[in-house]
Amino acid sequence: MRFLCFALLTTLTFLLQAEEYNSAKFDRSHIKTMSVVAPEWEGYTNKDGTGVYWDIIREIYQPLGISVKTKTVPWNRAMKMVSKYHTYNAIVGEYVDSEEQVIFPKYAIDIEFMSLLSKNTSGVKFTGIASLKGKRVGWIKDYDVIVESKRDFTLREFRNIELGIELLNAGKIDYLIDDWDEIAAAMKAGNLNNQEYTVDPMPEGKDIYTAFSDDNISRELVAIYNERIPVLAKSGKLNAIYKKWDTATMPESIVMLSE
């Protein structure tokens, strides 16, 4: 009986200590490295560790003595590594209205301007979001370009843009929506004739963020992110990185800090 009581007391003490540790604010002096993952996007997240996103994240953390490790992985697997398994601290390129178990800093890292691709022979004409009503629209799975409550069209999702173009050419969708760089690269790779297609810009860009794992270490990394961005904006270092790569667009909130 005494042994049983001792064992129960020991277990209870351990659980209380663990709860206290997990709820305590993580001391940033303990953080020596941080890891970030994303698909390989040319000029943004190059496989060799260069690119505008990687440069920005390094500039945020490395001057504080936190080494940044980057990895390029396909999107769905990369997101699971961050949101579910916490293999990496962060992923770049997520929307703030994500349904994944991730947390966000205050500042976006880029503005994504999407485009609509249509076949000239389809007879459709884009004059604004309202013109999508009743049409068949496709985008890559989990992109959520337009929130579900505003979709008055039939949505067809696909795994990659090449499959989307196949659906468009087969007349199974009226519009394909994706980032213009991705559309252009896919058309070039497929030797498609640009004269047979129409590209229309979406009316507004959408802020994209660095999303972090929901844990104590990442909460402190988010706090550092929020502290460092205004400092780097005012110093001109962020502006220099965006200009160097000329791929990403500096979000308005950071432009205002720079001014």
Coordinates of C-alpha atoms in Angstrom, one line a residue:
M1 CA 0.0 0.0 0.0
R2 CA 2.8 2.4 0.9
F3 CA 4.6 1.6 -2.4
L4 CA 1.4 2.3 -4.3
C5 CA 0.9 5.6 -2.6
F6 CA 4.6 6.5 -3.3
A7 CA 4.2 5.6 -7.0
L8 CA 1.1 7.7 -7.3
L9 CA 2.7 10.7 -5.6
T10 CA 5.8 10.4 -7.9
T11 CA 3.6 10.2 -11.0
L12 CA 1.5 13.2 -9.9
T13 CA 4.7 15.3 -9.2
F14 CA 6.1 14.4 -12.6
L15 CA 2.9 15.4 -14.4
L16 CA 2.7 18.7 -12.5
Q17 CA 6.4 19.5 -13.4
A18 CA 5.8 18.7 -17.0
E19 CA 2.7 20.9 -17.2
E20 CA 4.6 23.7 -15.6
Y21 CA 7.5 23.3 -18.1
N22 CA 5.2 23.2 -21.1
S23 CA 3.2 26.3 -20.0
A24 CA 6.3 28.4 -19.2
K25 CA 7.6 31.0 -21.6
F26 CA 10.4 29.4 -23.6
D27 CA 13.7 31.2 -23.0
R28 CA 15.0 32.3 -26.4
S29 CA 18.6 32.0 -25.2
H30 CA 18.1 28.3 -25.5
I31 CA 17.4 28.5 -29.2
K32 CA 20.5 27.9 -31.3
T33 CA 19.0 26.7 -34.6
M34 CA 15.7 27.0 -36.4
S35 CA 14.5 25.0 -39.4
V36 CA 12.2 26.1 -42.2
V37 CA 10.8 24.1 -45.1
A38 CA 9.0 24.8 -48.4
P39 CA 8.7 23.5 -51.9
E40 CA 11.4 24.6 -54.4
W41 CA 10.3 27.8 -56.0
E42 CA 12.9 29.4 -58.2
G43 CA 14.1 32.7 -56.9
Y44 CA 12.1 32.2 -53.7
T45 CA 13.2 29.0 -52.0
N46 CA 16.0 27.5 -54.2
K47 CA 17.3 24.1 -53.3
D48 CA 20.8 25.4 -52.7
G49 CA 19.5 27.6 -49.8
T50 CA 19.4 30.9 -51.8
G51 CA 16.2 32.9 -52.6
V52 CA 14.3 35.8 -51.3
Y53 CA 12.4 33.9 -48.6
W54 CA 15.5 32.1 -47.3
D55 CA 17.4 35.4 -47.3
I56 CA 14.7 37.2 -45.3
I57 CA 14.5 34.4 -42.7
R58 CA 18.2 34.2 -42.3
E59 CA 18.4 38.0 -41.8
I60 CA 15.8 37.8 -39.1
Y61 CA 17.4 35.1 -37.0
Q62 CA 21.1 34.6 -37.7
P63 CA 22.3 38.0 -36.4
L64 CA 20.8 36.8 -33.1
G65 CA 23.0 33.7 -33.1
I66 CA 20.2 31.4 -34.4
S67 CA 21.4 29.3 -37.3
V68 CA 18.8 28.8 -40.0
K69 CA 18.5 25.4 -41.8
T70 CA 16.4 25.2 -45.0
K71 CA 14.9 22.3 -46.8
T72 CA 12.9 22.0 -50.0
V73 CA 10.0 19.5 -49.8
P74 CA 6.7 19.2 -51.8
W75 CA 3.9 21.2 -50.1
N76 CA 1.7 18.7 -48.5
R77 CA 4.5 16.7 -47.0
A78 CA 6.2 20.0 -45.9
M79 CA 3.0 21.2 -44.2
K80 CA 2.7 17.9 -42.2
M81 CA 6.3 18.2 -41.1
V82 CA 5.4 21.5 -39.5
S83 CA 1.8 21.3 -38.4
K84 CA 1.6 17.6 -37.3
Y85 CA 5.0 16.2 -36.7
H86 CA 6.9 19.4 -35.8
T87 CA 10.0 18.1 -37.7
Y88 CA 10.6 21.7 -38.8
N89 CA 9.8 24.9 -37.1
A90 CA 8.2 26.7 -40.0
I91 CA 7.0 26.6 -43.6
V92 CA 6.9 29.5 -46.0
G93 CA 4.0 30.3 -48.3
E94 CA 0.8 29.8 -46.2
Y95 CA -2.3 31.9 -46.0
V96 CA -3.2 33.3 -42.7
D97 CA -6.7 31.8 -42.9
S98 CA -5.2 28.3 -43.0
E99 CA -7.1 25.4 -41.4
E100 CA -3.8 23.8 -40.4
Q101 CA -2.5 23.7 -36.8
V102 CA 0.0 26.4 -37.3
I103 CA 0.7 29.9 -35.8
F104 CA 1.6 33.1 -37.7
P105 CA 3.7 36.2 -37.1
K106 CA 2.2 39.7 -37.5
Y107 CA 3.9 40.4 -40.8
A108 CA 3.4 38.7 -44.2
I109 CA 6.5 37.8 -46.3
D110 CA 5.0 38.3 -49.8
I111 CA 1.9 39.1 -51.8
E112 CA 0.8 36.4 -54.2
F113 CA -0.9 37.6 -57.3
M114 CA -2.9 34.8 -58.9
S115 CA -3.9 34.6 -62.6
L116 CA -6.6 32.8 -64.5
L117 CA -5.8 30.8 -67.5
S118 CA -8.5 30.0 -70.1
K119 CA -8.7 28.6 -73.6
N120 CA -9.6 31.1 -76.3
T121 CA -12.0 28.5 -77.8
S122 CA -14.0 28.1 -74.6
G123 CA -16.0 31.3 -75.1
V124 CA -15.6 32.5 -71.5
K125 CA -14.6 36.0 -70.7
F126 CA -13.3 37.1 -67.3
T127 CA -14.4 40.6 -66.2
G128 CA -14.2 40.1 -62.5
I129 CA -14.9 37.5 -59.8
A130 CA -18.7 37.7 -60.5
S131 CA -18.0 36.2 -64.0
L132 CA -17.0 32.9 -62.4
K133 CA -20.6 32.3 -61.3
G134 CA -21.8 29.0 -62.8
K135 CA -18.4 28.2 -64.3
R136 CA -16.0 25.3 -63.7
V137 CA -12.9 26.5 -61.9
G138 CA -9.8 24.6 -61.0
W139 CA -6.8 25.0 -58.7
I140 CA -4.3 22.9 -56.9
K141 CA -5.7 21.0 -53.9
D142 CA -5.7 23.0 -50.6
Y143 CA -5.0 26.3 -52.3
D144 CA -8.3 27.8 -51.2
V145 CA -7.9 30.9 -53.5
I146 CA -11.5 31.9 -52.9
V147 CA -13.1 31.1 -49.6
E148 CA -15.8 28.5 -49.7
S149 CA -18.6 30.9 -48.7
K150 CA -18.0 33.0 -51.9
R151 CA -17.8 30.1 -54.3
D152 CA -20.8 30.2 -56.7
F153 CA -18.9 28.0 -59.2
T154 CA -18.0 24.3 -59.5
L155 CA -14.6 23.7 -58.1
R156 CA -12.2 21.0 -59.4
E157 CA -9.0 20.5 -57.5
F158 CA -5.9 18.7 -58.8
R159 CA -2.5 17.6 -57.5
N160 CA -0.3 19.8 -59.8
I161 CA -0.7 22.4 -62.5
E162 CA 0.2 20.0 -65.3
L163 CA -3.0 18.0 -64.4
G164 CA -4.9 21.3 -64.3
I165 CA -3.8 22.2 -67.8
E166 CA -4.8 18.8 -69.1
L167 CA -8.3 19.4 -67.6
L168 CA -8.4 22.8 -69.3
N169 CA -7.4 21.5 -72.7
A170 CA -9.9 18.7 -72.4
G171 CA -12.7 21.2 -71.7
K172 CA -13.4 19.9 -68.2
I173 CA -12.8 23.2 -66.5
D174 CA -13.3 26.8 -67.8
Y175 CA -10.6 28.5 -65.8
L176 CA -7.4 27.4 -64.1
I177 CA -6.2 29.6 -61.3
D178 CA -2.6 29.6 -60.1
D179 CA 0.4 31.9 -59.6
W180 CA 1.5 33.4 -62.9
D181 CA 5.0 32.2 -62.6
E182 CA 3.8 28.6 -62.2
I183 CA 1.4 29.0 -65.2
A184 CA 4.1 30.4 -67.4
A185 CA 6.6 27.7 -66.4
A186 CA 4.1 24.9 -67.0
M187 CA 3.1 26.3 -70.4
K188 CA 6.8 26.6 -71.4
A189 CA 7.5 23.0 -70.3
G190 CA 4.5 21.7 -72.2
N191 CA 5.4 23.7 -75.4
L192 CA 1.9 25.3 -75.4
N193 CA 1.1 28.0 -77.8
N194 CA 0.4 31.2 -75.9
Q195 CA -1.8 32.5 -78.7
E196 CA -4.4 29.8 -77.9
Y197 CA -4.9 31.0 -74.3
T198 CA -5.9 34.0 -72.3
V199 CA -4.4 35.0 -69.0
D200 CA -6.3 37.4 -66.7
P201 CA -5.0 38.7 -63.4
M202 CA -7.0 38.2 -60.2
P203 CA -8.4 41.5 -58.9
E204 CA -6.4 41.5 -55.7
G205 CA -3.2 40.0 -54.3
K206 CA -3.2 37.8 -51.2
D207 CA -0.7 38.0 -48.4
I208 CA 1.3 34.9 -47.7
Y209 CA 3.1 34.2 -44.5
T210 CA 5.7 32.1 -42.8
A211 CA 3.7 29.6 -40.7
F212 CA 5.1 28.1 -37.5
S213 CA 4.5 24.9 -35.5
D214 CA 2.2 25.4 -32.6
D215 CA 4.7 24.9 -29.7
N216 CA 6.8 26.8 -27.2
I217 CA 9.9 27.1 -29.3
S218 CA 8.0 28.4 -32.3
R219 CA 6.0 30.8 -30.3
E220 CA 9.3 32.4 -29.3
L221 CA 10.5 32.3 -32.9
V222 CA 7.3 34.2 -33.9
A223 CA 8.0 36.8 -31.2
I224 CA 11.5 37.3 -32.6
Y225 CA 10.1 37.6 -36.1
N226 CA 7.7 40.3 -35.0
E227 CA 10.4 42.2 -33.2
R228 CA 13.0 41.9 -36.1
I229 CA 10.8 42.8 -39.1
P230 CA 10.3 46.5 -38.1
V231 CA 14.1 46.8 -37.3
L232 CA 15.1 45.4 -40.7
A233 CA 12.5 47.4 -42.5
K234 CA 13.7 50.7 -41.0
S235 CA 17.3 49.9 -41.7
G236 CA 16.7 49.2 -45.4
K237 CA 17.9 45.6 -45.2
L238 CA 14.6 44.1 -46.1
N239 CA 14.2 46.5 -49.1
A240 CA 17.7 45.4 -50.3
I241 CA 16.7 41.7 -50.2
Y242 CA 13.5 42.3 -52.1
K243 CA 15.3 44.4 -54.7
K244 CA 18.1 41.8 -55.0
W245 CA 15.8 39.0 -56.1
D246 CA 13.0 41.0 -57.8
T247 CA 10.6 38.1 -57.4
A248 CA 8.6 38.7 -54.2
T249 CA 6.5 41.8 -53.5
M250 CA 7.1 43.6 -50.2
P251 CA 3.7 43.6 -48.2
E252 CA 2.1 47.0 -47.6
S253 CA 2.6 46.6 -43.8
I254 CA 6.3 46.4 -44.2
V255 CA 6.4 49.2 -46.8
M256 CA 4.8 51.4 -44.2
L257 CA 7.4 50.5 -41.7
S258 CA 10.1 51.3 -44.2
E259 CA 8.7 54.8 -44.7

